[in-house]
């Protein structure tokens, strides 16, 4: 008992440490789990004498991983991407398995081991690829869609491999009989589950949901998941296969998203333990003895597999640039490879040496994956001249479309928020030009006559082609802080005086974005709470004028730009001319205010003009201190009546 508790404590302490470090280093926790497993395992520090001590718990990590895969199974999504998923995806998995099988036979391994290794090495890391593509805002790009389609087929291919690999461990003449018997069993189990599952699960979940107990709901999810996994295990199939089928059945109910949230803590914890046990299986001494073989398999993953995926992607009609980017994204091993490797080794299909070689090579390839994806643009530009020419042509077309446009607003992102904002601005006769990375959306919107083009707004040349030098303002309409920071960096280098507004989800990144140069950051949670408050006050009988005052005061306190506005060409009415407004003044070399402190400007003498903010390079100082000294290149944002703003500007520039 004490020994088992000691093992659990070591695993939990290692999990806490690795997740903390990986979060800070912005690395996938999976890689950290693997490295910790290597360190505490029997072949290194020996804190845990055998992987078997933790494998009982870790097996349930695989169960919940497959359950999550079943939850994400979407037939409409597969049909929408069928050409990529079943065409390019099946070609990639089939050809990779064939190449590995031939290589294994050449090395003297039996064909069963070759098939197992082929399935293991054909997989790529869904976790790493999707995270990096999302960070680079490339999920909707052509190569992003190709990579996601291939990953979807790889995930599906795991299911038959889970059935085949244990059977391959059986000897000689009974093999084909065992495969046939396994096929019959899976057909019977699938038929029974697909027929009875929906008829039983939906009423069961309805009954449990009526209890309005989160604890009861989670218990029911665990009961269904582990119960179906147990049933498939009784039929001679794997627990993981049963968990996948359970996820598929629940995905067809309206409780899918709630189940996904409730199961996530169990999945992440147990899956972490699984990856730790995988790391514990790695024998560094054996890896050193077979270093040449490890390097060969590693080169197959990062070079051979990359070339294979690139050639297949090109054969399926993608451009050369898309083919290379897709190949670089998929040139590594994956987490499902570890699942299959563990199963193959446990079934006796793979010898220990082959397991160690494959395990080490996959781990090395996953460590190299972020570098390969981050450098994909540079590699494409270096070797694919046609891709550079295609991008140059697109930029030229974009520049030609915006050549006659000036004093416009650039919208980065044309999703729901961007389109709603565009309609409001167009009603005020303000010109807009939008950039978006979803080719279907751009195609549909452009066909309807909207001012939108395909382009990555984080790139300087795209923003310049969209008329950044002539723009009136820039608005980031989607919630993605890393992308917004890149856009702000470009804008503040090229147009330090340009007003920029950024959308975000909550207030966690507001200061980062403001420090990077955002004039205002709009948090969706803030606006949602204001709308809730306004409706609540109205329903409670509070007069409309008081409700509006509360909303206005809250926004003025939260958003500095609500205390004034930037003047436009259409602001010509008498009322608009009398309203306080904001105005940006850039201090070029020779401006009279350079070298003066803020308290020496005496702008209050001009009738109450105040300095709302000071922009210096990429930084913004709101209501700067009195002893702040002005320098060349600073942008001073003034607030005051229009006539007085003009006098204050002359004082700053000419000293009048």
XYZ file of C-alpha atoms in Angstrom:
656
model
C 0.000 0.000 0.000
C 2.710 2.444 1.019
C 4.759 1.518 -2.035
C 1.807 2.179 -4.375
C 1.120 5.519 -2.664
C 4.787 6.465 -3.023
C 4.602 5.763 -6.782
C 1.487 7.910 -7.153
C 3.082 10.772 -5.193
C 6.202 10.695 -7.377
C 4.080 10.749 -10.535
C 1.905 13.624 -9.274
C 4.913 15.686 -8.160
C 6.564 15.147 -11.532
C 3.340 16.102 -13.337
C 2.992 19.362 -11.362
C 6.627 20.294 -12.018
C 6.565 19.546 -15.733
C 3.268 21.303 -16.463
C 4.510 24.426 -14.640
C 7.798 24.490 -16.575
C 6.168 23.755 -19.940
C 3.597 26.519 -19.452
C 6.378 29.015 -18.803
C 8.436 27.770 -21.752
C 5.313 27.643 -23.984
C 5.995 24.001 -24.872
C 3.453 21.173 -25.140
C 3.069 19.485 -21.744
C 3.256 16.130 -23.542
C 6.956 16.593 -24.308
C 7.615 17.491 -20.690
C 5.813 14.364 -19.472
C 7.962 12.229 -21.757
C 11.207 13.830 -20.545
C 10.179 13.460 -16.895
C 9.339 9.813 -17.507
C 12.828 9.281 -18.901
C 14.371 11.002 -15.866
C 12.485 9.182 -13.090
C 12.308 5.818 -14.848
C 14.293 2.662 -14.136
C 16.882 3.454 -16.823
C 17.879 6.861 -15.332
C 17.336 8.012 -11.718
C 15.326 4.899 -10.882
C 12.791 6.686 -8.657
C 10.244 4.202 -10.028
C 11.672 0.741 -10.525
C 9.394 -0.385 -13.349
C 6.907 1.200 -15.773
C 4.486 -1.541 -14.738
C 3.971 0.190 -11.374
C 2.183 3.066 -13.115
C 0.780 1.391 -16.215
C -2.496 0.448 -14.525
C -3.420 4.115 -14.121
C -1.790 5.183 -17.372
C -3.891 2.758 -19.430
C -6.942 4.810 -18.533
C -5.198 7.848 -20.011
C -5.330 6.119 -23.394
C -8.974 5.264 -22.747
C -9.881 8.907 -22.222
C -7.713 10.015 -25.152
C -9.654 7.706 -27.460
C -12.913 8.806 -25.836
C -12.045 12.441 -26.668
C -11.234 11.396 -30.225
C -14.658 9.778 -30.488
C -16.307 12.946 -29.147
C -14.604 15.006 -31.853
C -15.664 12.598 -34.589
C -17.885 14.567 -36.944
C -19.318 12.935 -40.041
C -20.341 16.300 -41.627
C -16.795 17.604 -41.119
C -15.310 14.487 -42.675
C -17.661 14.755 -45.657
C -16.836 18.445 -46.118
C -13.106 17.595 -46.239
C -13.478 14.149 -47.818
C -11.091 14.840 -50.708
C -8.299 15.757 -48.306
C -9.146 13.312 -45.510
C -9.820 10.169 -47.543
C -7.663 11.120 -50.520
C -4.480 12.758 -49.280
C -4.829 11.306 -45.756
C -5.208 7.688 -46.866
C -2.390 8.104 -49.407
C -0.069 9.462 -46.704
C -0.797 6.719 -44.157
C -0.743 3.920 -46.762
C 2.477 5.019 -48.461
C 4.278 5.663 -45.151
C 3.327 2.200 -43.886
C 4.483 0.624 -47.178
C 7.872 2.382 -47.052
C 8.450 1.400 -43.420
C 7.377 -2.194 -44.115
C 9.934 -2.482 -46.932
C 12.626 -0.954 -44.723
C 11.804 -3.340 -41.873
C 11.966 -6.365 -44.184
C 15.325 -5.144 -45.498
C 16.597 -4.977 -41.907
C 15.540 -8.569 -41.255
C 12.423 -7.863 -39.172
C 9.283 -9.984 -39.695
C 6.481 -8.439 -41.727
C 4.263 -8.220 -38.648
C 6.812 -5.918 -37.003
C 7.034 -3.922 -40.238
C 3.269 -3.344 -40.288
C 3.323 -2.303 -36.628
C 6.236 0.084 -37.144
C 4.563 1.464 -40.272
C 1.425 2.335 -38.321
C 3.487 3.877 -35.518
C 5.655 6.057 -37.772
C 2.811 7.081 -40.103
C 1.240 9.128 -37.283
C 1.949 12.844 -36.726
C 1.334 14.926 -33.621
C -2.168 16.410 -33.681
C -1.493 18.304 -30.438
C 1.700 20.017 -31.651
C 0.575 20.742 -35.216
C -2.846 22.172 -34.378
C -1.441 24.349 -31.578
C 1.334 25.808 -33.727
C -0.964 26.372 -36.721
C -3.449 28.141 -34.436
C -0.702 30.342 -32.961
C 0.424 31.288 -36.482
C -3.217 31.882 -37.578
C -2.759 29.308 -40.369
C -5.518 26.802 -39.593
C -7.677 28.185 -42.422
C -4.782 28.617 -44.852
C -4.458 26.095 -47.693
C -1.600 24.188 -46.048
C -3.374 24.338 -42.675
C -6.490 22.689 -44.111
C -4.368 20.048 -45.855
C -2.494 19.244 -42.637
C -5.716 19.082 -40.581
C -7.300 16.758 -43.166
C -4.355 14.350 -43.029
C -4.366 14.424 -39.214
C -8.076 13.549 -39.223
C -7.419 10.437 -41.319
C -4.477 9.463 -39.104
C -6.761 9.648 -36.073
C -9.295 7.412 -37.837
C -6.564 4.979 -38.900
C -5.698 4.396 -35.229
C -9.001 2.542 -34.739
C -8.361 -0.429 -37.104
C -4.728 -0.538 -35.979
C -5.888 -0.986 -32.383
C -7.687 -4.119 -33.581
C -4.960 -5.470 -35.871
C -1.821 -5.040 -33.736
C -2.769 -7.443 -30.890
C -3.744 -10.060 -33.485
C -0.382 -9.730 -35.258
C 1.295 -11.022 -32.104
C -0.356 -14.416 -32.563
C 1.692 -17.123 -34.204
C 1.739 -18.571 -37.698
C -1.253 -20.204 -39.308
C -3.737 -18.897 -36.763
C -3.072 -15.294 -37.803
C -5.561 -14.960 -40.646
C -8.155 -16.878 -38.695
C -7.617 -14.509 -35.773
C -7.924 -11.476 -38.061
C -11.173 -12.815 -39.494
C -12.513 -13.570 -36.047
C -11.561 -10.052 -34.875
C -13.372 -8.562 -37.878
C -16.505 -10.546 -37.037
C -16.352 -9.456 -33.398
C -15.916 -5.781 -34.244
C -18.805 -5.980 -36.718
C -21.070 -7.512 -34.077
C -19.981 -5.074 -31.361
C -20.312 -2.084 -33.698
C -23.732 -3.193 -34.886
C -24.995 -3.710 -31.342
C -23.621 -0.419 -30.061
C -24.835 1.641 -33.027
C -28.314 0.101 -32.785
C -28.860 0.007 -29.024
C -26.478 2.818 -27.992
C -28.520 5.856 -29.103
C -31.753 4.258 -27.842
C -30.272 3.771 -24.370
C -27.837 6.670 -23.973
C -30.139 9.574 -24.825
C -32.882 8.616 -22.290
C -30.190 7.851 -19.691
C -28.556 11.279 -20.106
C -31.983 12.971 -20.078
C -32.794 11.236 -16.793
C -29.436 12.179 -15.222
C -29.639 15.797 -16.482
C -33.032 16.221 -14.790
C -31.284 15.631 -11.472
C -29.367 18.921 -11.994
C -26.325 17.480 -10.254
C -22.872 18.004 -11.743
C -21.500 15.171 -9.634
C -24.148 12.759 -10.907
C -23.536 13.842 -14.510
C -19.780 13.169 -14.250
C -20.404 9.793 -12.612
C -22.736 8.867 -15.449
C -20.139 9.862 -18.067
C -17.518 7.705 -16.343
C -19.983 4.821 -16.087
C -20.857 4.957 -19.793
C -17.252 5.388 -20.960
C -15.683 2.683 -18.832
C -18.719 0.414 -19.215
C -18.535 0.355 -23.020
C -14.730 -0.023 -22.839
C -15.191 -3.001 -20.496
C -17.753 -4.544 -22.863
C -15.374 -4.373 -25.831
C -12.577 -5.817 -23.681
C -14.847 -8.755 -22.787
C -15.374 -9.299 -26.521
C -11.598 -9.664 -26.923
C -11.056 -6.146 -28.250
C -9.206 -3.257 -26.615
C -10.392 -0.853 -23.920
C -9.291 2.070 -26.134
C -11.551 0.949 -28.987
C -14.544 0.791 -26.642
C -13.781 4.291 -25.358
C -13.665 5.598 -28.936
C -17.078 4.061 -29.668
C -18.466 5.559 -26.444
C -17.272 8.992 -27.524
C -18.858 8.554 -30.947
C -22.222 7.655 -29.402
C -22.211 10.580 -26.953
C -21.144 12.963 -29.752
C -24.532 12.359 -31.375
C -26.377 13.689 -28.313
C -26.918 17.290 -27.210
C -24.687 16.663 -24.156
C -21.492 16.426 -26.175
C -19.921 19.761 -25.161
C -20.777 19.383 -21.471
C -19.291 15.882 -21.463
C -16.136 17.166 -23.133
C -15.653 19.800 -20.421
C -16.384 17.393 -17.562
C -14.064 14.671 -18.831
C -11.109 16.964 -19.593
C -9.511 16.947 -16.083
C -9.538 13.118 -15.975
C -8.220 12.875 -19.527
C -5.385 15.383 -19.079
C -4.213 13.913 -15.777
C -4.317 10.262 -16.820
C -2.945 11.010 -20.269
C -0.036 12.791 -18.606
C 0.631 9.666 -16.578
C 0.533 7.613 -19.779
C 3.197 9.780 -21.418
C 5.317 9.572 -18.272
C 5.166 5.762 -18.456
C 6.109 5.938 -22.146
C 9.173 7.975 -21.195
C 9.997 5.463 -18.460
C 10.217 2.710 -21.098
C 13.092 4.501 -22.878
C 16.440 2.884 -22.100
C 19.137 5.475 -22.822
C 21.866 2.809 -22.830
C 19.993 0.836 -25.508
C 19.408 4.024 -27.489
C 23.137 4.781 -27.380
C 23.947 1.267 -28.610
C 21.480 1.654 -31.489
C 22.244 5.331 -32.143
C 22.749 4.814 -35.879
C 19.339 3.138 -36.208
C 17.729 5.918 -34.124
C 19.211 8.562 -36.435
C 18.002 6.672 -39.518
C 14.418 6.515 -38.205
C 14.629 10.153 -37.110
C 15.772 11.136 -40.618
C 12.895 9.144 -42.093
C 10.421 11.125 -39.963
C 11.801 14.634 -40.517
C 13.198 14.201 -44.046
C 11.711 11.084 -45.671
C 8.209 11.584 -44.325
C 8.384 15.289 -45.194
C 9.383 14.495 -48.782
C 6.685 11.830 -48.998
C 3.921 14.154 -47.737
C 5.172 16.982 -49.955
C 5.124 14.833 -53.079
C 1.660 13.453 -52.319
C 0.273 16.924 -51.569
C 1.670 18.188 -54.866
C 0.174 15.179 -56.683
C -3.236 16.095 -55.251
C -3.104 19.447 -57.026
C -1.825 21.775 -54.286
C 0.708 24.485 -55.086
C 4.395 23.870 -54.423
C 4.400 26.294 -51.479
C 1.353 24.628 -49.923
C 2.895 21.183 -50.425
C 6.143 22.144 -48.658
C 4.360 23.858 -45.761
C 2.033 20.861 -45.306
C 4.976 18.462 -45.386
C 6.973 20.452 -42.826
C 3.934 20.525 -40.540
C 3.556 16.726 -40.604
C 7.225 15.678 -40.535
C 7.275 14.187 -37.028
C 5.892 11.330 -34.968
C 2.810 11.708 -32.798
C 1.064 10.869 -29.568
C -0.999 8.113 -31.203
C 2.302 6.629 -32.366
C 3.185 6.153 -28.691
C -0.191 4.503 -28.071
C 0.332 2.058 -30.942
C 3.965 1.470 -29.982
C 3.001 0.542 -26.422
C 0.286 -1.793 -27.714
C 2.616 -3.421 -30.277
C 5.366 -3.954 -27.708
C 2.917 -5.361 -25.162
C 1.503 -7.766 -27.768
C 4.940 -9.115 -28.613
C 4.828 -7.807 -32.211
C 7.914 -5.609 -31.796
C 11.233 -6.689 -30.294
C 12.605 -4.534 -27.473
C 15.342 -3.022 -29.659
C 12.880 -1.854 -32.319
C 10.673 -0.343 -29.620
C 13.592 1.640 -28.151
C 14.688 2.890 -31.577
C 11.182 4.003 -32.577
C 10.507 5.595 -29.185
C 13.712 7.664 -29.241
C 13.265 8.731 -32.882
C 9.648 9.858 -32.358
C 10.623 11.869 -29.294
C 13.463 13.611 -31.179
C 11.184 14.382 -34.122
C 8.560 15.931 -31.838
C 11.234 18.154 -30.303
C 12.244 19.263 -33.822
C 8.649 19.863 -34.996
C 8.172 23.418 -33.620
C 11.388 24.577 -35.296
C 10.377 23.065 -38.650
C 6.939 24.690 -38.588
C 8.272 28.067 -37.440
C 10.848 28.085 -40.260
C 8.443 26.878 -42.956
C 7.978 30.318 -44.549
C 11.731 30.914 -44.768
C 12.274 27.446 -46.272
C 9.537 27.974 -48.868
C 10.871 31.392 -49.870
C 14.382 29.947 -50.150
C 13.568 26.984 -52.375
C 10.190 27.667 -54.057
C 10.486 30.618 -56.421
C 6.950 30.102 -57.735
C 5.496 30.559 -54.235
C 7.257 33.896 -53.848
C 6.010 34.953 -57.271
C 2.456 33.874 -56.381
C 2.570 35.855 -53.144
C 4.017 38.852 -54.989
C 1.185 38.624 -57.519
C -1.404 38.518 -54.733
C 0.197 41.503 -53.020
C 0.246 43.382 -56.321
C -3.444 42.635 -56.861
C -4.207 43.719 -53.305
C -2.224 46.931 -53.739
C -3.973 47.632 -57.044
C -7.405 47.230 -55.404
C -6.512 49.640 -52.599
C -4.438 52.094 -54.672
C -7.288 54.568 -55.021
C -8.381 54.104 -51.397
C -7.238 56.506 -48.710
C -8.486 57.632 -45.322
C -9.937 54.120 -44.904
C -10.141 51.692 -41.994
C -8.247 48.384 -42.248
C -10.125 45.483 -40.673
C -7.909 42.564 -39.686
C -10.340 39.650 -39.794
C -13.702 39.454 -41.546
C -15.632 37.037 -39.366
C -18.933 37.892 -37.708
C -17.505 40.778 -35.688
C -15.607 42.179 -38.665
C -18.625 42.018 -40.956
C -20.934 43.657 -38.384
C -18.379 46.421 -37.829
C -17.953 46.903 -41.586
C -21.701 47.443 -42.026
C -21.784 50.091 -39.285
C -18.786 51.960 -40.733
C -20.190 51.823 -44.255
C -23.470 53.318 -43.019
C -21.384 56.282 -41.857
C -19.746 56.389 -45.318
C -16.369 55.380 -43.904
C -14.326 53.335 -46.369
C -13.084 49.968 -45.112
C -10.762 47.286 -46.413
C -10.665 43.864 -44.771
C -8.051 41.103 -44.656
C -8.923 37.500 -43.803
C -7.263 34.073 -43.973
C -10.371 32.003 -44.677
C -10.371 31.468 -48.475
C -14.032 30.426 -48.623
C -15.152 33.476 -46.664
C -13.047 35.798 -48.805
C -14.361 34.216 -52.002
C -18.013 34.558 -50.927
C -17.619 38.117 -49.622
C -15.616 39.344 -52.634
C -18.202 37.844 -55.000
C -20.829 39.911 -53.154
C -18.808 43.073 -53.778
C -17.304 43.453 -50.299
C -13.914 45.110 -49.924
C -12.040 42.076 -48.616
C -8.934 40.186 -49.720
C -7.102 37.050 -48.664
C -4.046 38.055 -46.656
C -2.140 37.552 -43.409
C -2.421 40.824 -41.503
C 0.605 39.979 -39.345
C 2.906 40.463 -42.343
C 4.292 43.895 -43.107
C 4.023 43.592 -46.895
C 0.343 42.592 -46.681
C -0.531 45.573 -44.481
C 1.406 47.922 -46.756
C -0.437 46.554 -49.791
C -3.720 47.152 -47.947
C -2.848 50.849 -47.741
C -1.426 51.076 -44.220
C 0.406 54.283 -45.120
C -2.888 55.935 -46.172
C -5.235 54.378 -43.597
C -7.314 56.284 -41.087
C -7.376 53.527 -38.455
C -6.791 49.798 -38.019
C -9.007 47.382 -36.082
C -8.168 43.799 -35.096
C -11.609 42.182 -35.046
C -10.679 38.683 -33.823
C -9.546 37.469 -30.429
C -5.953 36.237 -30.756
C -3.351 38.068 -28.702
C -0.145 36.675 -30.348
C -1.411 37.714 -33.795
C -2.524 41.145 -32.507
C 0.932 41.744 -30.999
C 2.579 41.041 -34.370
C 0.204 43.457 -36.112
C 0.867 46.161 -33.511
C 4.623 45.735 -33.943
C 4.349 46.347 -37.696
C 1.916 49.264 -37.345
C 3.983 51.059 -34.717
C 7.096 50.825 -36.876
C 5.374 52.117 -40.023
C 2.577 54.357 -38.684
C 3.147 55.301 -35.027
C 0.340 57.877 -35.286
C -2.324 55.443 -36.549
C -5.179 54.690 -34.104
C -5.437 50.931 -33.441
C -8.254 49.093 -31.653
C -7.881 45.438 -30.636
C -10.524 42.929 -29.614
C -9.837 40.431 -26.839
C -11.854 38.000 -24.755
C -11.144 39.171 -21.203
C -8.880 41.600 -19.375
C -5.900 39.231 -18.983
C -3.990 40.612 -21.999
C -5.116 44.240 -21.912
C -1.875 45.638 -20.485
C 0.306 43.653 -22.897
C -1.680 44.957 -25.852
C -1.690 48.538 -24.600
C 2.047 48.425 -23.969
C 2.498 47.115 -27.516
C 0.703 50.176 -28.859
C -3.046 49.500 -28.916
C -5.007 52.724 -28.488
C -7.882 50.754 -27.033
C -8.572 47.130 -26.145
C -12.183 45.979 -26.181
C -12.827 43.031 -23.838
C -15.890 40.987 -24.772
C -16.603 40.040 -21.156
C -16.698 43.733 -20.206
C -19.206 44.565 -22.940
C -21.310 41.512 -22.119
C -21.503 42.497 -18.445
C -22.546 46.044 -19.400
C -25.378 44.702 -21.547
C -26.493 42.393 -18.731
C -26.432 45.321 -16.303
C -28.415 47.582 -18.635
C -31.151 44.981 -19.207
C -31.306 44.172 -15.485
C -31.708 47.860 -14.551
C -34.396 48.349 -17.194
C -36.369 45.347 -15.922
C -36.028 46.636 -12.344
C -37.688 49.912 -13.326
C -34.670 52.229 -13.298
C -35.273 55.180 -15.686
C -33.649 54.924 -19.109
C -31.595 58.113 -18.693
C -30.005 56.759 -15.505
C -29.283 53.409 -17.181
C -27.570 55.166 -20.074
C -25.579 57.333 -17.653
C -24.335 54.249 -15.768
C -23.281 52.613 -19.034
C -21.602 55.795 -20.262
C -19.743 56.323 -16.975
C -18.546 52.701 -16.935
C -17.282 52.970 -20.492
C -15.600 56.323 -19.909
C -13.819 54.852 -16.904
C -12.805 51.733 -18.831
C -12.154 53.195 -22.298
C -10.129 56.378 -22.450
C -11.200 57.027 -26.047
C -14.793 57.522 -24.925
C -13.605 60.822 -23.497
C -13.336 62.352 -26.952
C -13.084 61.094 -30.532
C -10.837 61.414 -33.568
C -12.222 63.846 -36.121
C -13.289 62.620 -39.567
C -14.014 64.325 -42.860
C -17.772 63.972 -42.301
C -17.795 65.585 -38.825
C -19.044 68.948 -40.052
C -22.207 69.627 -38.078
C -22.228 72.453 -35.514
C -22.771 69.999 -32.666
C -19.842 67.829 -33.790
C -17.583 70.883 -34.105
C -18.255 71.837 -30.480
C -17.622 68.355 -29.051
C -14.210 67.564 -27.492
C -12.161 65.418 -29.797
C -8.854 63.608 -29.959
C -6.049 64.610 -32.273
C -2.614 63.016 -32.811
C 0.412 65.284 -33.281
C 3.736 63.715 -34.315
C 6.852 65.571 -33.182
C 9.241 65.412 -36.119
C 12.790 66.748 -35.914
C 12.682 70.505 -35.300
C 9.368 70.584 -33.437
C 9.356 73.276 -30.751
C 8.163 70.929 -27.983
C 11.133 68.544 -28.273
C 13.162 68.647 -25.051
C 10.353 70.186 -22.986
C 8.730 68.534 -19.987
C 4.999 67.931 -20.017
C 4.405 70.635 -17.403
C 6.226 73.174 -19.617
C 3.818 72.814 -22.530
C 1.192 75.121 -20.934
C -1.521 73.608 -23.092
C -4.120 74.440 -20.440
C -3.579 78.069 -21.428
C -5.242 77.211 -24.727
C -8.577 76.749 -22.968
C -8.285 73.344 -21.327
C -6.526 71.151 -23.936
C -5.068 68.081 -22.211
C -2.615 65.370 -23.228
C -4.512 62.066 -23.118
C -1.582 59.849 -24.063
C 1.950 59.837 -25.385
C 3.192 57.253 -27.848
C 6.921 56.592 -27.957
C 7.981 53.843 -30.354
C 5.831 50.836 -29.559
C 4.892 52.059 -26.049
C 1.899 54.138 -25.025
C 1.801 56.259 -21.858
C -1.692 57.262 -20.738
C -1.856 60.677 -19.025
C 1.962 60.985 -18.843
C 3.688 62.397 -15.767
C 4.520 66.091 -15.518
C 8.291 65.449 -15.667
C 8.088 63.349 -18.860
C 10.451 64.919 -21.467
C 9.310 64.956 -25.095
C 11.604 63.564 -27.801
C 11.701 63.485 -31.601
C 9.322 60.871 -33.008
C 6.869 61.070 -30.094
C 3.166 61.162 -30.923
C 1.120 63.371 -28.567
C -2.634 62.665 -28.397
C -4.544 65.817 -27.439
C -8.111 66.150 -26.121
C -10.029 69.401 -26.493
C -12.386 71.490 -28.569
C -11.501 71.569 -32.297
C -10.541 75.231 -32.472
C -8.346 74.968 -29.379
C -6.707 71.765 -30.638
C -5.393 73.714 -33.663
C -3.765 76.303 -31.384
C -2.225 73.595 -29.209
C -0.791 71.865 -32.281
C 0.889 75.090 -33.417
C 2.344 75.514 -29.923
C 3.800 71.984 -30.033
C 5.239 72.256 -33.528
C 6.167 75.919 -33.870
C 6.134 77.275 -30.330
C 3.495 79.900 -31.159
